[in-house]
Coordinates of C-alpha atoms and ligand atoms in Angstrom, one line a residue:
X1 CA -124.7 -34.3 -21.1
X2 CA -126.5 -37.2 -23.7
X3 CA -125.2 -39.2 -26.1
X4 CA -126.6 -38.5 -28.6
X5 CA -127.9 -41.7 -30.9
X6 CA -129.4 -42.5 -33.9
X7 CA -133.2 -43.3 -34.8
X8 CA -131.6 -46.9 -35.6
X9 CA -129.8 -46.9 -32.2
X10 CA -132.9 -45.7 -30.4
X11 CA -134.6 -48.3 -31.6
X12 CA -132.3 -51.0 -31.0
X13 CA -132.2 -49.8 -27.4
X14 CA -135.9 -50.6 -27.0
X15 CA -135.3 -54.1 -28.8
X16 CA -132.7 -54.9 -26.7
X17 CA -134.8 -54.2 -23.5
X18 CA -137.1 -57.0 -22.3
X19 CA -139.4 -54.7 -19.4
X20 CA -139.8 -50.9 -21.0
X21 CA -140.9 -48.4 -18.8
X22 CA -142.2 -45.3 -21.6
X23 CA -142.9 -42.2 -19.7
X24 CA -145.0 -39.4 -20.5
X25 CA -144.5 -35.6 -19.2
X26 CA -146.4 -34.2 -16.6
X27 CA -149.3 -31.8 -17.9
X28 CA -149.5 -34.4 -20.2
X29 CA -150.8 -33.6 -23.8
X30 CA -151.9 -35.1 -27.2
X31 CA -148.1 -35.4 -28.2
X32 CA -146.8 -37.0 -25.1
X33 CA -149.8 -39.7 -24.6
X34 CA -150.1 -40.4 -28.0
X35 CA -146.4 -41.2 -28.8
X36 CA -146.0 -43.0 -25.7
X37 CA -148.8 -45.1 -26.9
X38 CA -148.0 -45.8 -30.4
X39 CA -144.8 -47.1 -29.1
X40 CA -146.3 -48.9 -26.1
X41 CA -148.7 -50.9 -29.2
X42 CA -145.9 -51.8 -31.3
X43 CA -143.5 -52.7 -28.6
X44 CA -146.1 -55.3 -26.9
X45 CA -147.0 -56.5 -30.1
X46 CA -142.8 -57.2 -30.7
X47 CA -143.4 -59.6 -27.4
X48 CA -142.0 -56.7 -25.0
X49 CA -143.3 -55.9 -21.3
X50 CA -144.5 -52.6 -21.6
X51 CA -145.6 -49.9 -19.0
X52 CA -146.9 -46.5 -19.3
X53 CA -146.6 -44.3 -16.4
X54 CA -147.9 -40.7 -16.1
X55 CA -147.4 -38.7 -12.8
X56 CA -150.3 -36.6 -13.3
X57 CA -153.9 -36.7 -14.1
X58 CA -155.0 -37.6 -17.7
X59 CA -157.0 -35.2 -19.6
X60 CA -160.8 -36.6 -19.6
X61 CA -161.0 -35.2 -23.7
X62 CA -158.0 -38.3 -24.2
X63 CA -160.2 -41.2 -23.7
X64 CA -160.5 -41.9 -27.2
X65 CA -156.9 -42.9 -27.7
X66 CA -156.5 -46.6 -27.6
X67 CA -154.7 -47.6 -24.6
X68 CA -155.3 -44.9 -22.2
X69 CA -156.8 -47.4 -19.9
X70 CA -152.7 -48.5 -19.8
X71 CA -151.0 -45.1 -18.6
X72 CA -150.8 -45.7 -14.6
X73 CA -150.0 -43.3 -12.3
X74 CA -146.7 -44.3 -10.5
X75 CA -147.1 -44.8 -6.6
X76 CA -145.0 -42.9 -4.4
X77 CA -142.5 -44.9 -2.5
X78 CA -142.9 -47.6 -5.1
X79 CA -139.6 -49.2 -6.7
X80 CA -140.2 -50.4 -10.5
X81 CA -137.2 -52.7 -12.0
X82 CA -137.2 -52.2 -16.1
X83 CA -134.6 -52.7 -18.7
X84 CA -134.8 -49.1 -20.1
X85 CA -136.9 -45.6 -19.0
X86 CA -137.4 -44.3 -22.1
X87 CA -138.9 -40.5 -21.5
X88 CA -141.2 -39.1 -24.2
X89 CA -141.5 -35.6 -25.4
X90 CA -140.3 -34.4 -22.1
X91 CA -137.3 -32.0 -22.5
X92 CA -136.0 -31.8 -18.4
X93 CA -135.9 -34.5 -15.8
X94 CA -138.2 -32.8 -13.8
X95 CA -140.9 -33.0 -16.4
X96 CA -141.2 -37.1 -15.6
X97 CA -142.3 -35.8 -12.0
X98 CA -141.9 -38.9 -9.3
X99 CA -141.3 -41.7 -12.1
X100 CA -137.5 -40.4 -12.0
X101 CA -137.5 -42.3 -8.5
X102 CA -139.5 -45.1 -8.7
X103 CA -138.3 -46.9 -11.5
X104 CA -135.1 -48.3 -11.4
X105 CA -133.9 -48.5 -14.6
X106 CA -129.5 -49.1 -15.9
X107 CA -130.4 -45.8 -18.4
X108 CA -132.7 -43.3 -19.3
X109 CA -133.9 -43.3 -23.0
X110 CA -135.1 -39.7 -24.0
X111 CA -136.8 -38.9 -27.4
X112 CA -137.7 -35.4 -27.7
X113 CA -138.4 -32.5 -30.3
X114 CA -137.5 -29.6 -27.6
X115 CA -135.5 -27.1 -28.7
X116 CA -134.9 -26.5 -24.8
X117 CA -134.0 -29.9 -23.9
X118 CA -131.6 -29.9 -21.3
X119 CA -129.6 -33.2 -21.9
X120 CA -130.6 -34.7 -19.0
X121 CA -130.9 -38.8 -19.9
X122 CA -128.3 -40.8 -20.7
X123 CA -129.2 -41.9 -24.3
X124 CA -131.0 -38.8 -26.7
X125 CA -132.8 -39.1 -29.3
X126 CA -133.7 -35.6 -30.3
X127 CA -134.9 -33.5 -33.7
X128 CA -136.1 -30.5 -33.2
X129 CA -137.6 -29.9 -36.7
X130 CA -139.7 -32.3 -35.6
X131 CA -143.2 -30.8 -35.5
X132 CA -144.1 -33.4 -32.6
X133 CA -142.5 -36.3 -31.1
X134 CA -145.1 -38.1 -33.0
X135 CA -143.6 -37.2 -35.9
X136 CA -140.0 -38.8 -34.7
X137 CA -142.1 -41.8 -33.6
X138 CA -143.3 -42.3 -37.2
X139 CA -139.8 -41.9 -38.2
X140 CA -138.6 -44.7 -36.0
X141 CA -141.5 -46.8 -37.4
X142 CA -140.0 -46.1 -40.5
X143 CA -136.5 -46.8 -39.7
X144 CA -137.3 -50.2 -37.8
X145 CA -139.6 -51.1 -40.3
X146 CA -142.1 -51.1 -37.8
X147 CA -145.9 -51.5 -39.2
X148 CA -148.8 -49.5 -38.1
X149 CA -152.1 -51.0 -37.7
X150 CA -155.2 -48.7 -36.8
X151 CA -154.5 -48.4 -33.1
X152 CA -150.2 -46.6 -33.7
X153 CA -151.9 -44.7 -36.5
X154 CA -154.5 -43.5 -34.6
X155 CA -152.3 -42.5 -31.7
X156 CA -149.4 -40.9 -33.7
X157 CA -152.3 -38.6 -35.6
X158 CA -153.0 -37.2 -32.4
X159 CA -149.5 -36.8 -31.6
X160 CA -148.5 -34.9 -34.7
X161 CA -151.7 -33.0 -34.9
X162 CA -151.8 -31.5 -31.1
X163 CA -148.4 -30.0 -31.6
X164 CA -148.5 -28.6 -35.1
X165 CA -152.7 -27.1 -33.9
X166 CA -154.0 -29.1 -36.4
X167 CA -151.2 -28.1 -39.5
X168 CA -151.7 -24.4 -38.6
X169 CA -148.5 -23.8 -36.9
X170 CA -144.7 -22.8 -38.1
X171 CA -143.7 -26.0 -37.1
X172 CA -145.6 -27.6 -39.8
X173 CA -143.7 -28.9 -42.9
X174 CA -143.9 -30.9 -45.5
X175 CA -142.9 -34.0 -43.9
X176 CA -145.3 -33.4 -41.0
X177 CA -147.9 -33.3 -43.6
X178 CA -146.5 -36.6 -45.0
X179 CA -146.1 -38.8 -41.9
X180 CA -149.6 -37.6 -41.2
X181 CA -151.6 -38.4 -44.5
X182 CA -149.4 -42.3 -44.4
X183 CA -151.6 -42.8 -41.1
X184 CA -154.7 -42.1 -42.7
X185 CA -153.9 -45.4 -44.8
X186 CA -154.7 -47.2 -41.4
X187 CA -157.8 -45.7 -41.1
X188 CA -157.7 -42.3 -38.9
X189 CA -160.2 -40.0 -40.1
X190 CA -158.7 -36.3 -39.4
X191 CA -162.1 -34.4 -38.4
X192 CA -163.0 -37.4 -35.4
X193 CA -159.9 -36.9 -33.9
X194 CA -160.1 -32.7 -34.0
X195 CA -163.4 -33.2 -32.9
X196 CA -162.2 -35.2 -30.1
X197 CA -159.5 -33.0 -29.5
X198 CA -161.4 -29.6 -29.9
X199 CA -164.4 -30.8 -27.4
X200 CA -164.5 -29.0 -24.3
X201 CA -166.6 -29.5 -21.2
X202 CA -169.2 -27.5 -19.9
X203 CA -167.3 -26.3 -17.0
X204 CA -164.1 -25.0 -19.5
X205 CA -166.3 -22.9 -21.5
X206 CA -168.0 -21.3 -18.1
X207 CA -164.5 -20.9 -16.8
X208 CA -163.5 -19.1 -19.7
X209 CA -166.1 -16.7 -19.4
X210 CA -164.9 -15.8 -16.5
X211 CA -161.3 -15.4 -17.8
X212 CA -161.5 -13.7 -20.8
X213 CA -162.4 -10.6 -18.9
X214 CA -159.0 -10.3 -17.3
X215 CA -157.4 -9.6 -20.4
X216 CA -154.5 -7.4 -19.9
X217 CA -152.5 -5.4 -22.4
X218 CA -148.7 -4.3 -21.5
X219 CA -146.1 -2.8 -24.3
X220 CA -147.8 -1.2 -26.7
X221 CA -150.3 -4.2 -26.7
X222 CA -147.2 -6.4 -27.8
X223 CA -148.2 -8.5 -25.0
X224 CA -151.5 -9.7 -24.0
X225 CA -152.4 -12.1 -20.8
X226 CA -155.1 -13.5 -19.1
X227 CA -155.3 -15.2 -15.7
X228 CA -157.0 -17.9 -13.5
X229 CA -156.8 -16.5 -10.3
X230 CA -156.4 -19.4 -7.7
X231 CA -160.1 -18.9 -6.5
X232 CA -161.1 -19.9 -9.7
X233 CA -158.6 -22.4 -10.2
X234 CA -159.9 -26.0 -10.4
X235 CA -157.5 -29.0 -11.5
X236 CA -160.5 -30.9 -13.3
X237 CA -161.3 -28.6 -15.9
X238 CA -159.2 -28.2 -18.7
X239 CA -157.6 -24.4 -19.8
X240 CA -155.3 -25.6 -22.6
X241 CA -157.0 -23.6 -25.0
X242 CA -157.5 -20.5 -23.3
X243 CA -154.0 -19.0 -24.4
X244 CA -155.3 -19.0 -27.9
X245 CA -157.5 -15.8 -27.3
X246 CA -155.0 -13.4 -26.4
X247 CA -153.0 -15.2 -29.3
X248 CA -155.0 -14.5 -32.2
X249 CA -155.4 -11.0 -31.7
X250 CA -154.0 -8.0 -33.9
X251 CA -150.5 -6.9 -33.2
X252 CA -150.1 -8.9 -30.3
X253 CA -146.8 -11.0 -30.4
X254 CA -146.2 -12.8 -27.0
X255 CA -149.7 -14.0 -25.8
X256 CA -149.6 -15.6 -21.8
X257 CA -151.8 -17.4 -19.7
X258 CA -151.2 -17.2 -16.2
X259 CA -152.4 -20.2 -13.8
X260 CA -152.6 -19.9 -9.9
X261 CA -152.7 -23.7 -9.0
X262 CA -151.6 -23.1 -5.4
X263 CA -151.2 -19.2 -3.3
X264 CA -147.8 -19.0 -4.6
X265 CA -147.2 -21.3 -7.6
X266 CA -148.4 -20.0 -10.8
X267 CA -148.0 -21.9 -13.7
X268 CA -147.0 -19.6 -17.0
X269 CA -148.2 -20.8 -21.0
X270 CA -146.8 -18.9 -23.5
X271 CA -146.9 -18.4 -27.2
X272 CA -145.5 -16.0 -29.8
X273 CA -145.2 -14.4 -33.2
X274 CA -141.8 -13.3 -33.2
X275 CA -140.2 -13.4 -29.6
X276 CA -138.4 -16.9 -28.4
X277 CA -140.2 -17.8 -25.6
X278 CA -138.5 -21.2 -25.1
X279 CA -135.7 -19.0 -23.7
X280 CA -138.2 -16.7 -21.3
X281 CA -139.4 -20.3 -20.1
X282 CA -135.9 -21.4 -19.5
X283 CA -134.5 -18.4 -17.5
X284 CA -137.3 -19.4 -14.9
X285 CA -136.7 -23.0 -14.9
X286 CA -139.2 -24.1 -17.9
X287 CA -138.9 -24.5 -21.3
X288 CA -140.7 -25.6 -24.4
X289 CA -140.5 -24.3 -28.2
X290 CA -139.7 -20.9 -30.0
X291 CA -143.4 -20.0 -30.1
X292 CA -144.8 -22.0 -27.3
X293 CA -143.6 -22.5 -24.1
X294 CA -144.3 -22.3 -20.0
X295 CA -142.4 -22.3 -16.6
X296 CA -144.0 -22.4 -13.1
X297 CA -143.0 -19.5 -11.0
X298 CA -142.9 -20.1 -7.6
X299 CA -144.7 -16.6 -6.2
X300 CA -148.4 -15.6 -6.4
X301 CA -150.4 -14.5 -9.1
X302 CA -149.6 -11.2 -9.5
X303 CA -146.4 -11.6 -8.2
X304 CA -145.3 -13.7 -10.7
X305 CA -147.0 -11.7 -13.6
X306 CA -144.4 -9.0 -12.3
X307 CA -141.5 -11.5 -12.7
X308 CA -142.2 -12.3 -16.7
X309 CA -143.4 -9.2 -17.6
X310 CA -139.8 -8.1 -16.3
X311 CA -138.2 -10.7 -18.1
X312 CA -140.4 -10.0 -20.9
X313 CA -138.9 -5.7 -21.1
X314 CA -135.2 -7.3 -21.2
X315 CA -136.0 -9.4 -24.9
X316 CA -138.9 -6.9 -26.5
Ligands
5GP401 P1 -148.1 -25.4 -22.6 O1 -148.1 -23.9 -22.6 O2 -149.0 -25.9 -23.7 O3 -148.2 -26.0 -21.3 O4 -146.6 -25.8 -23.1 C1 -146.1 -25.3 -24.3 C2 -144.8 -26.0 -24.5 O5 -143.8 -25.7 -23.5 C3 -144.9 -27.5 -24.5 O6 -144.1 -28.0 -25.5 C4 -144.4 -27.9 -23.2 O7 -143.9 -29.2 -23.2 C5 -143.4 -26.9 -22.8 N1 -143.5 -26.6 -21.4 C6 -144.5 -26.1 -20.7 N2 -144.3 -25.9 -19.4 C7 -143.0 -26.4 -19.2 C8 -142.2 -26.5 -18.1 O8 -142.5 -26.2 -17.0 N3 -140.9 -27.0 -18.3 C9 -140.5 -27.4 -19.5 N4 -139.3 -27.9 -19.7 N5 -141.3 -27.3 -20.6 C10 -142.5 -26.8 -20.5
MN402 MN1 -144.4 -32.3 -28.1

């Protein structure tokens, strides 16, 4: 179990810390880089040591956010001494993937929006009716009375606006709307950073040409999936979006994207209408939100579409 603390305490915790390790989640997205980097600006311009680590590869689409040249990719075998680890927008431990080991910290920080978090750090700072950790980060700005300059704002926009799909989602409220339009007083212009966001590479619209036709209908066309089998699997091109076809599609309520990224692990994206999916994810070791989560489940492709589909009879 966390303690649970305050935005005021949170922040504190970071003042009182000299060398801050921030860590973003595996897979990482717009949320977890961008909050990770707001905070890394503001926190080296407060005089701290500051580093960004990332146990994955970064997105080419995220080179526009300012400081990306920062996030490092922790070595294994490695040993890093900091003050505080303070884990963004990751709701398990095993989300930070090898940074858990290689930095030597007295506590784990965690600020998080997951409705699935599983109270793994020592110190939590977590909202769920947060649309996106950016959105708490703007709250601790706030609380701190921490100012933004162009390069926070910038990062904190894409935050917010990767997990709420631009304003579109259920997670989007009036305060989300709020924290976002303050930004734009440091000079973010929405429709460059969608456009950076929504641009996609060659090679993701071919593979998705190829995807689309394994669309697959299963209760009553409640559900609808698609799948990368692992022949067509490649780690550099990006699939993020792919999940949003069988979404947006008439009478479907719990829309999946099945991965192969090795023989037998295939990685699951979910989203919904209705169904909690945050608690599908969970039974197989994942997690996420109401409407949008994912799990890895160790077992071939079609192997593991068995699995969730069977998990997905017991809720429907
Ligand atoms: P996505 O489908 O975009 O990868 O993830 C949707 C949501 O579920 C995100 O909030 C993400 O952080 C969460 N999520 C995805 N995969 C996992 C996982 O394996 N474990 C946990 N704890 N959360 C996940
Ligand atoms: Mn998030």
């Amino acid at each position: 179990m966390s303690s649970r603390i305050s935005l005021q305490e949170t922040g504190n915790l970071l003042l009182q810390a000299q060398k801050i390790v921030l860590c973003c989640h595996v897979s990482p997205d717009g949320d977890t880089l961008g909050s990770a980097l707001g905070l890394m600006h503001i926190l080296s311009r407060l005089g701290k040591d500051v580093t960004v680590f990332v146990d994955d590869e970064i997105g080419r689409g995220f080179g526009f956010l300012p400081g990306i040249e920062h996030c490092r990719r922790p070595e294994a075998d490695s040993k890093v001494q900091a003050d505080v680890l303070a884990v963004i927008d990751a709701s398990s431990f095993d989300r930070v993937g090898i940074v858990g080991e290689v930095v030597q910290a007295p506590f784990v920080l965690n600020i998080d929006h997951h409705i699935s978090n599983t109270e793994f750090a020592d110190y939590l700072y977590l909202d769920t009716a947060a649309a996106a950790t950016g959105e708490i980060i703007c709250d601790l700005f706030e609380e701190m009375q921490w100012q933004h300059d162009e390069a926070t704002a910038l990062c904190l926009y894409t935050a917010i606006s990767t997990d709420c799909g631009s304003f579109r989602y259920s997670n989007t409220t009036r305060k989300t709307m709020q924290r976002a339009a303050l930004l734009l007083d440091y000079g973010v212009q929405p429709s460059i950073i969608s456009d950076n966001l929504d641009m996609r590479t060659r090679e993701t619209v071919e593979l998705l040409s190829k995807v689309l036709p394994t669309l697959t209908f299963a209760f009553e066309n409640k559900v609808a999936y698609i799948s990368i089998a692992h022949e067509l699997y490649n780690k550099d091109i990006q699939t993020d979006s792919f999940v949003s076809y069988p979404r947006y599609i008439e009478g479907v309520d719990i829309a999946i994207m099945f991965k192969a990224v090795e023989e037998k692990v295939t990685r699951v994206s979910m989203r919904s209408s209705h169904t909690d999916v945050a608690q599908i994810a969970l039974s197989f070791g994942g997690g996420g939100h109401l409407r949008a989560a994912g799990c890895t489940i160790y077992a071939p492709l079609e192997e593991a579409q068995k699995q969730l589909l069977e998990a997905i009879r017991k809720v429907l």
